[in-house]
Amino acid sequence: MSTLTTPVRARDGVLDLPLVGLGTYGLRGEAGYRSLRSALEAGYRLLDTATMYENEDEVGRAVADSGLDDVRITTKLRQQDAGREQEFCDRSLRLLRVDVLDLWLVHWPPGGQARPDVWEQLVAAQAAGRVRAVGVSNYSLDQLDELTAATGVTPAVNQVRWGPALFDAAFLEGHRQRGVVLEGYSPFKATPLDAPVLTGIARAHGVSAEQVVIRWHVQHGVIAIPKSGDPGRQARNRDVDGFALSAEEMSALDGLGR
C-alpha cells in the first residue's frame, strides 16, 4: 500500500500530503458514505472533495466516524462563489466537521481569469488559521505567476487533469521551479488504459494498467487522486509500493503525451 508523501507549503511550515489520494466526485448519500469508509479502511489518508461535489457532509461524517486523526481533506471553492470566500470557508468547515481546512483550492479560474482578489481571500483565511495550505485547480503557469506577482504568495498546489497521455515536461518542470506541487485528477480518463505500451508494462510487473498509471504519478512526484467507490478497486489503485518503473518505462509512458 502506498505510504509515500510529499510536502506542500503550509501556514505552520509544511503539510505532508499522501501521493495517492481518493477523488470523491459522485460519492454521495449513504452509498457514498460507505465507499468513503471503505477507502479509509483501505488506508487512504487524503480525500479530495469540493463544494461543487455536494458531498462535504458525507466526507466529514466518514472521517469523523472513522476515529482517524491523520486524514487530510482537500476541498475547493466554486468559481461562481468568488466574492463569498469566507462564507464558503465557514460552510466547508461546518460540513467537514473540522476546525481547520487542510487544503483549500480555487476550483477553476473564475471567469477564466486568475483573479488575484479571490486568491487574496484564500491567503487571508490561511493567515487567520482557518486553512493550513491554499492552492488552485486548473490554472496555467501564467495564471500562477499572476497570483504571485499580485500577492507575493504562490499557490502550494495546482490540481489539474493529468495522466501519461497528457504529459507535458515543461508544464511539470514549471511547477517544480515555482515550488508548486502538481496534483492530478481523472488519471484513468486522461489516458487510454488499453494503450499497448501501458498494457505491456502492466503485464511485465504483474499489475493492472491503473496501478501503472498511479505509479507513474508517484515517481514523477505528482499527487494522484483516482476516483472509485468500489472497495476492491480502491485497494488496488493504492497498492503501488510493490513495484517500480524503470527509467525506460517512465520515458515510454511519458511518450504517450507526444
PDB file of C-alpha atoms in Angstrom:
ATOM      1  CA  MET A   1       0.000   0.000   0.000  1.00  0.00           C
ATOM      2  CA  SER A   2       1.313   3.446  -0.887  1.00  0.00           C
ATOM      3  CA  THR A   3       2.630   5.352   2.118  1.00  0.00           C
ATOM      4  CA  LEU A   4       4.652   7.964   0.226  1.00  0.00           C
ATOM      5  CA  THR A   5       4.022  11.638   0.908  1.00  0.00           C
ATOM      6  CA  THR A   6       5.111  14.975  -0.496  1.00  0.00           C
ATOM      7  CA  PRO A   7       5.479  18.235   1.447  1.00  0.00           C
ATOM      8  CA  VAL A   8       3.473  21.307   0.464  1.00  0.00           C
ATOM      9  CA  ARG A   9       3.847  24.830   1.816  1.00  0.00           C
ATOM     10  CA  ALA A  10       1.544  25.468   4.757  1.00  0.00           C
ATOM     11  CA  ARG A  11       0.845  28.104   7.372  1.00  0.00           C
ATOM     12  CA  ASP A  12       2.855  26.262  10.008  1.00  0.00           C
ATOM     13  CA  GLY A  13       5.711  25.182   7.729  1.00  0.00           C
ATOM     14  CA  VAL A  14       4.871  22.173   5.606  1.00  0.00           C
ATOM     15  CA  LEU A  15       1.904  19.856   5.249  1.00  0.00           C
ATOM     16  CA  ASP A  16       2.706  16.304   4.204  1.00  0.00           C
ATOM     17  CA  LEU A  17       0.183  15.005   1.682  1.00  0.00           C
ATOM     18  CA  PRO A  18      -0.029  11.382   0.529  1.00  0.00           C
ATOM     19  CA  LEU A  19       0.979  10.915  -3.098  1.00  0.00           C
ATOM     20  CA  VAL A  20      -2.095   8.721  -3.609  1.00  0.00           C
ATOM     21  CA  GLY A  21      -5.463  10.073  -2.509  1.00  0.00           C
ATOM     22  CA  LEU A  22      -9.094   9.408  -3.341  1.00  0.00           C
ATOM     23  CA  GLY A  23     -11.214  11.559  -5.601  1.00  0.00           C
ATOM     24  CA  THR A  24     -14.729  11.670  -4.175  1.00  0.00           C
ATOM     25  CA  TYR A  25     -16.813  13.149  -7.008  1.00  0.00           C
ATOM     26  CA  GLY A  26     -20.120  11.282  -7.171  1.00  0.00           C
ATOM     27  CA  LEU A  27     -19.747   9.651  -3.741  1.00  0.00           C
ATOM     28  CA  ARG A  28     -22.932  10.975  -2.167  1.00  0.00           C
ATOM     29  CA  GLY A  29     -25.618   9.757   0.194  1.00  0.00           C
ATOM     30  CA  GLU A  30     -25.349   6.573   2.216  1.00  0.00           C
ATOM     31  CA  ALA A  31     -23.729   4.631  -0.616  1.00  0.00           C
ATOM     32  CA  GLY A  32     -21.123   7.345  -0.924  1.00  0.00           C
ATOM     33  CA  TYR A  33     -20.574   7.354   2.828  1.00  0.00           C
ATOM     34  CA  ARG A  34     -19.971   3.595   2.805  1.00  0.00           C
ATOM     35  CA  SER A  35     -17.498   3.950  -0.077  1.00  0.00           C
ATOM     36  CA  LEU A  36     -15.626   6.637   1.820  1.00  0.00           C
ATOM     37  CA  ARG A  37     -15.446   4.451   4.908  1.00  0.00           C
ATOM     38  CA  SER A  38     -14.099   1.556   2.833  1.00  0.00           C
ATOM     39  CA  ALA A  39     -11.433   3.837   1.374  1.00  0.00           C
ATOM     40  CA  LEU A  40     -10.325   4.921   4.836  1.00  0.00           C
ATOM     41  CA  GLU A  41     -10.234   1.292   5.929  1.00  0.00           C
ATOM     42  CA  ALA A  42      -8.071   0.523   2.874  1.00  0.00           C
ATOM     43  CA  GLY A  43      -5.551   3.093   4.068  1.00  0.00           C
ATOM     44  CA  TYR A  44      -6.408   6.265   2.144  1.00  0.00           C
ATOM     45  CA  ARG A  45      -5.393   9.327   4.119  1.00  0.00           C
ATOM     46  CA  LEU A  46      -6.134  12.021   1.524  1.00  0.00           C
ATOM     47  CA  LEU A  47      -9.716  12.675   0.424  1.00  0.00           C
ATOM     48  CA  ASP A  48     -10.453  15.212  -2.306  1.00  0.00           C
ATOM     49  CA  THR A  49     -13.846  16.899  -2.253  1.00  0.00           C
ATOM     50  CA  ALA A  50     -15.296  20.252  -3.319  1.00  0.00           C
ATOM     51  CA  THR A  51     -18.293  22.459  -2.703  1.00  0.00           C
ATOM     52  CA  MET A  52     -19.386  21.551  -6.230  1.00  0.00           C
ATOM     53  CA  TYR A  53     -19.427  17.812  -5.390  1.00  0.00           C
ATOM     54  CA  GLU A  54     -22.149  18.342  -2.762  1.00  0.00           C
ATOM     55  CA  ASN A  55     -20.652  15.629  -0.549  1.00  0.00           C
ATOM     56  CA  GLU A  56     -18.630  17.523   2.038  1.00  0.00           C
ATOM     57  CA  ASP A  57     -21.086  16.309   4.678  1.00  0.00           C
ATOM     58  CA  GLU A  58     -20.529  12.664   3.719  1.00  0.00           C
ATOM     59  CA  VAL A  59     -16.760  13.139   3.678  1.00  0.00           C
ATOM     60  CA  GLY A  60     -16.781  14.857   7.058  1.00  0.00           C
ATOM     61  CA  ARG A  61     -19.030  12.218   8.594  1.00  0.00           C
ATOM     62  CA  ALA A  62     -16.937   9.351   7.228  1.00  0.00           C
ATOM     63  CA  VAL A  63     -13.716  10.813   8.622  1.00  0.00           C
ATOM     64  CA  ALA A  64     -15.302  11.658  11.983  1.00  0.00           C
ATOM     65  CA  ASP A  65     -16.855   8.197  12.336  1.00  0.00           C
ATOM     66  CA  SER A  66     -13.568   6.502  11.404  1.00  0.00           C
ATOM     67  CA  GLY A  67     -11.862   7.882  14.502  1.00  0.00           C
ATOM     68  CA  LEU A  68      -8.741   8.574  12.435  1.00  0.00           C
ATOM     69  CA  ASP A  69      -6.785  11.726  13.170  1.00  0.00           C
ATOM     70  CA  ASP A  70      -4.322  11.646  10.282  1.00  0.00           C
ATOM     71  CA  VAL A  71      -6.673  12.108   7.308  1.00  0.00           C
ATOM     72  CA  ARG A  72      -6.019  15.116   5.069  1.00  0.00           C
ATOM     73  CA  ILE A  73      -9.032  16.654   3.344  1.00  0.00           C
ATOM     74  CA  THR A  74      -8.958  18.900   0.290  1.00  0.00           C
ATOM     75  CA  THR A  75     -11.975  20.989  -0.656  1.00  0.00           C
ATOM     76  CA  LYS A  76     -12.497  23.639  -3.330  1.00  0.00           C
ATOM     77  CA  LEU A  77     -14.260  26.948  -3.830  1.00  0.00           C
ATOM     78  CA  ARG A  78     -16.597  27.099  -6.832  1.00  0.00           C
ATOM     79  CA  GLN A  79     -15.809  29.839  -9.330  1.00  0.00           C
ATOM     80  CA  GLN A  80     -19.341  31.231  -9.015  1.00  0.00           C
ATOM     81  CA  ASP A  81     -18.745  31.743  -5.285  1.00  0.00           C
ATOM     82  CA  ALA A  82     -15.999  34.304  -5.886  1.00  0.00           C
ATOM     83  CA  GLY A  83     -16.723  37.245  -3.607  1.00  0.00           C
ATOM     84  CA  ARG A  84     -18.196  34.962  -0.918  1.00  0.00           C
ATOM     85  CA  GLU A  85     -14.987  33.180   0.017  1.00  0.00           C
ATOM     86  CA  GLN A  86     -15.210  33.446   3.807  1.00  0.00           C
ATOM     87  CA  GLU A  87     -18.860  32.369   3.796  1.00  0.00           C
ATOM     88  CA  PHE A  88     -17.980  29.213   1.914  1.00  0.00           C
ATOM     89  CA  CYS A  89     -14.929  28.603   4.068  1.00  0.00           C
ATOM     90  CA  ASP A  90     -17.287  28.610   7.058  1.00  0.00           C
ATOM     91  CA  ARG A  91     -19.649  26.268   5.219  1.00  0.00           C
ATOM     92  CA  SER A  92     -16.892  23.780   4.369  1.00  0.00           C
ATOM     93  CA  LEU A  93     -15.558  23.821   7.930  1.00  0.00           C
ATOM     94  CA  ARG A  94     -19.032  23.079   9.263  1.00  0.00           C
ATOM     95  CA  LEU A  95     -19.876  20.304   6.798  1.00  0.00           C
ATOM     96  CA  LEU A  96     -16.468  18.655   7.100  1.00  0.00           C
ATOM     97  CA  ARG A  97     -16.649  18.814  10.908  1.00  0.00           C
ATOM     98  CA  VAL A  98     -13.178  20.294  11.281  1.00  0.00           C
ATOM     99  CA  ASP A  99     -11.722  23.391  12.894  1.00  0.00           C
ATOM    100  CA  VAL A 100      -9.159  23.953  10.145  1.00  0.00           C
ATOM    101  CA  LEU A 101      -9.230  23.020   6.441  1.00  0.00           C
ATOM    102  CA  ASP A 102      -6.125  21.092   5.393  1.00  0.00           C
ATOM    103  CA  LEU A 103      -6.072  22.291   1.780  1.00  0.00           C
ATOM    104  CA  TRP A 104      -8.440  24.780   0.134  1.00  0.00           C
ATOM    105  CA  LEU A 105      -8.321  25.372  -3.611  1.00  0.00           C
ATOM    106  CA  VAL A 106      -9.942  27.719  -6.108  1.00  0.00           C
ATOM    107  CA  HIS A 107     -11.711  25.091  -8.224  1.00  0.00           C
ATOM    108  CA  TRP A 108     -11.475  26.884 -11.600  1.00  0.00           C
ATOM    109  CA  PRO A 109     -10.131  30.308 -12.575  1.00  0.00           C
ATOM    110  CA  PRO A 110     -13.285  32.438 -12.066  1.00  0.00           C
ATOM    111  CA  GLY A 111     -14.490  33.505 -15.488  1.00  0.00           C
ATOM    112  CA  GLY A 112     -11.263  32.115 -16.916  1.00  0.00           C
ATOM    113  CA  GLN A 113      -9.252  34.786 -15.105  1.00  0.00           C
ATOM    114  CA  ALA A 114      -6.600  34.317 -12.412  1.00  0.00           C
ATOM    115  CA  ARG A 115      -8.462  36.720 -10.074  1.00  0.00           C
ATOM    116  CA  PRO A 116      -5.836  37.775  -7.502  1.00  0.00           C
ATOM    117  CA  ASP A 117      -8.677  39.315  -5.452  1.00  0.00           C
ATOM    118  CA  VAL A 118     -10.127  35.844  -4.901  1.00  0.00           C
ATOM    119  CA  TRP A 119      -6.698  34.425  -4.158  1.00  0.00           C
ATOM    120  CA  GLU A 120      -6.147  37.149  -1.549  1.00  0.00           C
ATOM    121  CA  GLN A 121      -9.199  35.857   0.331  1.00  0.00           C
ATOM    122  CA  LEU A 122      -7.799  32.310   0.478  1.00  0.00           C
ATOM    123  CA  VAL A 123      -4.475  33.701   1.684  1.00  0.00           C
ATOM    124  CA  ALA A 124      -6.353  35.719   4.330  1.00  0.00           C
ATOM    125  CA  ALA A 125      -8.150  32.581   5.525  1.00  0.00           C
ATOM    126  CA  GLN A 126      -4.797  30.840   5.829  1.00  0.00           C
ATOM    127  CA  ALA A 127      -3.287  33.783   7.758  1.00  0.00           C
ATOM    128  CA  ALA A 128      -6.262  33.659  10.120  1.00  0.00           C
ATOM    129  CA  GLY A 129      -5.551  29.998  10.894  1.00  0.00           C
ATOM    130  CA  ARG A 130      -8.692  28.694   9.187  1.00  0.00           C
ATOM    131  CA  VAL A 131      -6.738  26.850   6.483  1.00  0.00           C
ATOM    132  CA  ARG A 132      -3.361  25.093   6.582  1.00  0.00           C
ATOM    133  CA  ALA A 133      -2.474  25.251   2.890  1.00  0.00           C
ATOM    134  CA  VAL A 134      -4.048  27.038  -0.065  1.00  0.00           C
ATOM    135  CA  GLY A 135      -3.841  26.438  -3.771  1.00  0.00           C
ATOM    136  CA  VAL A 136      -5.697  26.392  -7.059  1.00  0.00           C
ATOM    137  CA  SER A 137      -7.044  23.985  -9.628  1.00  0.00           C
ATOM    138  CA  ASN A 138      -6.973  24.144 -13.432  1.00  0.00           C
ATOM    139  CA  TYR A 139      -4.629  27.162 -13.532  1.00  0.00           C
ATOM    140  CA  SER A 140      -1.956  27.794 -16.160  1.00  0.00           C
ATOM    141  CA  LEU A 141       1.631  28.689 -15.298  1.00  0.00           C
ATOM    142  CA  ASP A 142       0.981  32.278 -16.383  1.00  0.00           C
ATOM    143  CA  GLN A 143      -2.009  32.456 -14.046  1.00  0.00           C
ATOM    144  CA  LEU A 144       0.101  31.113 -11.167  1.00  0.00           C
ATOM    145  CA  ASP A 145       2.628  33.845 -11.866  1.00  0.00           C
ATOM    146  CA  GLU A 146      -0.113  36.465 -11.901  1.00  0.00           C
ATOM    147  CA  LEU A 147      -1.230  35.428  -8.421  1.00  0.00           C
ATOM    148  CA  THR A 148       2.338  35.509  -7.131  1.00  0.00           C
ATOM    149  CA  ALA A 149       3.074  38.908  -8.675  1.00  0.00           C
ATOM    150  CA  ALA A 150      -0.093  40.429  -7.233  1.00  0.00           C
ATOM    151  CA  THR A 151       0.061  38.988  -3.711  1.00  0.00           C
ATOM    152  CA  GLY A 152       3.571  37.718  -3.066  1.00  0.00           C
ATOM    153  CA  VAL A 153       2.091  34.306  -2.252  1.00  0.00           C
ATOM    154  CA  THR A 154       2.407  31.365  -4.657  1.00  0.00           C
ATOM    155  CA  PRO A 155      -0.209  28.584  -4.543  1.00  0.00           C
ATOM    156  CA  ALA A 156       1.073  25.499  -2.756  1.00  0.00           C
ATOM    157  CA  VAL A 157      -0.785  23.140  -5.103  1.00  0.00           C
ATOM    158  CA  ASN A 158      -2.255  23.212  -8.595  1.00  0.00           C
ATOM    159  CA  GLN A 159      -4.721  20.411  -9.287  1.00  0.00           C
ATOM    160  CA  VAL A 160      -5.149  19.612 -12.975  1.00  0.00           C
ATOM    161  CA  ARG A 161      -6.350  16.815 -15.221  1.00  0.00           C
ATOM    162  CA  TRP A 162      -3.251  14.655 -15.628  1.00  0.00           C
ATOM    163  CA  GLY A 163      -2.056  11.303 -16.911  1.00  0.00           C
ATOM    164  CA  PRO A 164       0.572   9.806 -19.240  1.00  0.00           C
ATOM    165  CA  ALA A 165      -1.321  10.872 -22.377  1.00  0.00           C
ATOM    166  CA  LEU A 166      -1.344  14.460 -21.081  1.00  0.00           C
ATOM    167  CA  PHE A 167       2.306  14.505 -20.018  1.00  0.00           C
ATOM    168  CA  ASP A 168       3.939  17.879 -20.577  1.00  0.00           C
ATOM    169  CA  ALA A 169       7.527  18.034 -19.325  1.00  0.00           C
ATOM    170  CA  ALA A 170       7.695  21.835 -19.464  1.00  0.00           C
ATOM    171  CA  PHE A 171       4.448  22.181 -17.501  1.00  0.00           C
ATOM    172  CA  LEU A 172       5.677  19.787 -14.816  1.00  0.00           C
ATOM    173  CA  GLU A 173       9.086  21.452 -14.602  1.00  0.00           C
ATOM    174  CA  GLY A 174       7.431  24.872 -14.439  1.00  0.00           C
ATOM    175  CA  HIS A 175       5.620  23.807 -11.281  1.00  0.00           C
ATOM    176  CA  ARG A 176       8.815  22.468  -9.741  1.00  0.00           C
ATOM    177  CA  GLN A 177      10.642  25.707 -10.456  1.00  0.00           C
ATOM    178  CA  ARG A 178       7.860  27.636  -8.715  1.00  0.00           C
ATOM    179  CA  GLY A 179       7.694  25.274  -5.752  1.00  0.00           C
ATOM    180  CA  VAL A 180       4.128  24.288  -6.622  1.00  0.00           C
ATOM    181  CA  VAL A 181       3.062  20.679  -6.098  1.00  0.00           C
ATOM    182  CA  LEU A 182       1.162  19.287  -9.071  1.00  0.00           C
ATOM    183  CA  GLU A 183      -1.868  17.129  -8.302  1.00  0.00           C
ATOM    184  CA  GLY A 184      -3.577  15.062 -10.980  1.00  0.00           C
ATOM    185  CA  TYR A 185      -7.273  14.259 -11.205  1.00  0.00           C
ATOM    186  CA  SER A 186      -9.031  11.846 -13.599  1.00  0.00           C
ATOM    187  CA  PRO A 187      -5.817   9.845 -14.094  1.00  0.00           C
ATOM    188  CA  PHE A 188      -7.603   6.974 -15.823  1.00  0.00           C
ATOM    189  CA  LYS A 189      -9.827   9.085 -18.051  1.00  0.00           C
ATOM    190  CA  ALA A 190      -6.813  11.090 -19.173  1.00  0.00           C
ATOM    191  CA  THR A 191      -5.070   8.083 -20.761  1.00  0.00           C
ATOM    192  CA  PRO A 192      -6.366   5.107 -22.790  1.00  0.00           C
ATOM    193  CA  LEU A 193      -5.837   2.158 -20.460  1.00  0.00           C
ATOM    194  CA  ASP A 194      -5.600  -0.210 -23.422  1.00  0.00           C
ATOM    195  CA  ALA A 195      -2.597   1.556 -24.937  1.00  0.00           C
ATOM    196  CA  PRO A 196      -0.090  -1.206 -25.856  1.00  0.00           C
ATOM    197  CA  VAL A 197       2.822   0.460 -24.064  1.00  0.00           C
ATOM    198  CA  LEU A 198       0.746   0.665 -20.898  1.00  0.00           C
ATOM    199  CA  THR A 199      -0.654  -2.849 -21.008  1.00  0.00           C
ATOM    200  CA  GLY A 200       2.793  -4.237 -21.826  1.00  0.00           C
ATOM    201  CA  ILE A 201       4.352  -2.583 -18.779  1.00  0.00           C
ATOM    202  CA  ALA A 202       1.459  -3.779 -16.615  1.00  0.00           C
ATOM    203  CA  ARG A 203       1.975  -7.396 -17.752  1.00  0.00           C
ATOM    204  CA  ALA A 204       5.704  -7.172 -17.094  1.00  0.00           C
ATOM    205  CA  HIS A 205       5.066  -6.195 -13.475  1.00  0.00           C
ATOM    206  CA  GLY A 206       2.007  -8.359 -12.903  1.00  0.00           C
ATOM    207  CA  VAL A 207      -0.185  -5.378 -12.045  1.00  0.00           C
ATOM    208  CA  SER A 208      -3.125  -3.533 -13.596  1.00  0.00           C
ATOM    209  CA  ALA A 209      -2.847  -0.706 -16.095  1.00  0.00           C
ATOM    210  CA  GLU A 210      -4.429   1.540 -13.466  1.00  0.00           C
ATOM    211  CA  GLN A 211      -1.679   0.684 -10.990  1.00  0.00           C
ATOM    212  CA  VAL A 212       0.956   1.557 -13.578  1.00  0.00           C
ATOM    213  CA  VAL A 213      -0.669   4.948 -14.162  1.00  0.00           C
ATOM    214  CA  ILE A 214      -0.694   5.686 -10.418  1.00  0.00           C
ATOM    215  CA  ARG A 215       2.912   4.512 -10.011  1.00  0.00           C
ATOM    216  CA  TRP A 216       3.903   6.810 -12.903  1.00  0.00           C
ATOM    217  CA  HIS A 217       2.375   9.747 -11.000  1.00  0.00           C
ATOM    218  CA  VAL A 218       4.189   8.793  -7.812  1.00  0.00           C
ATOM    219  CA  GLN A 219       7.580   8.526  -9.499  1.00  0.00           C
ATOM    220  CA  HIS A 220       7.079  11.955 -11.057  1.00  0.00           C
ATOM    221  CA  GLY A 221       6.220  13.348  -7.612  1.00  0.00           C
ATOM    222  CA  VAL A 222       2.687  14.207  -8.742  1.00  0.00           C
ATOM    223  CA  ILE A 223      -0.186  13.508  -6.346  1.00  0.00           C
ATOM    224  CA  ALA A 224      -2.701  11.131  -7.918  1.00  0.00           C
ATOM    225  CA  ILE A 225      -6.351  11.202  -6.874  1.00  0.00           C
ATOM    226  CA  PRO A 226      -8.112   8.349  -8.667  1.00  0.00           C
ATOM    227  CA  LYS A 227     -11.847   8.060  -8.065  1.00  0.00           C
ATOM    228  CA  SER A 228     -13.599   4.809  -7.227  1.00  0.00           C
ATOM    229  CA  GLY A 229     -16.417   3.761  -4.955  1.00  0.00           C
ATOM    230  CA  ASP A 230     -15.603   0.055  -5.270  1.00  0.00           C
ATOM    231  CA  PRO A 231     -13.585  -1.316  -2.314  1.00  0.00           C
ATOM    232  CA  GLY A 232     -11.604  -3.720  -4.485  1.00  0.00           C
ATOM    233  CA  ARG A 233     -10.587  -1.044  -6.982  1.00  0.00           C
ATOM    234  CA  GLN A 234      -9.827   1.386  -4.181  1.00  0.00           C
ATOM    235  CA  ALA A 235      -7.396  -1.078  -2.639  1.00  0.00           C
ATOM    236  CA  ARG A 236      -5.732  -1.956  -5.968  1.00  0.00           C
ATOM    237  CA  ASN A 237      -5.311   1.665  -7.013  1.00  0.00           C
ATOM    238  CA  ARG A 238      -3.470   2.430  -3.805  1.00  0.00           C
ATOM    239  CA  ASP A 239      -1.305  -0.711  -3.884  1.00  0.00           C
ATOM    240  CA  VAL A 240       1.670   0.649  -5.837  1.00  0.00           C
ATOM    241  CA  ASP A 241       4.601   0.233  -3.441  1.00  0.00           C
ATOM    242  CA  GLY A 242       5.450  -3.315  -4.510  1.00  0.00           C
ATOM    243  CA  PHE A 243       6.971  -2.411  -7.885  1.00  0.00           C
ATOM    244  CA  ALA A 244       8.925   0.399  -9.527  1.00  0.00           C
ATOM    245  CA  LEU A 245       9.012   1.600 -13.109  1.00  0.00           C
ATOM    246  CA  SER A 246      12.394   1.741 -14.803  1.00  0.00           C
ATOM    247  CA  ALA A 247      13.700   4.901 -16.429  1.00  0.00           C
ATOM    248  CA  GLU A 248      12.916   3.347 -19.809  1.00  0.00           C
ATOM    249  CA  GLU A 249       9.349   2.531 -18.779  1.00  0.00           C
ATOM    250  CA  MET A 250       8.818   6.034 -17.413  1.00  0.00           C
ATOM    251  CA  SER A 251      10.102   7.502 -20.667  1.00  0.00           C
ATOM    252  CA  ALA A 252       7.831   5.239 -22.711  1.00  0.00           C
ATOM    253  CA  LEU A 253       4.806   6.333 -20.692  1.00  0.00           C
ATOM    254  CA  ASP A 254       5.841   9.976 -20.974  1.00  0.00           C
ATOM    255  CA  GLY A 255       5.851   9.418 -24.730  1.00  0.00           C
ATOM    256  CA  LEU A 256       2.096   8.891 -24.701  1.00  0.00           C
ATOM    257  CA  GLY A 257       1.858  12.654 -24.246  1.00  0.00           C
ATOM    258  CA  ARG A 258       3.647  13.418 -27.513  1.00  0.00           C
TER     259      ARG A 258
END
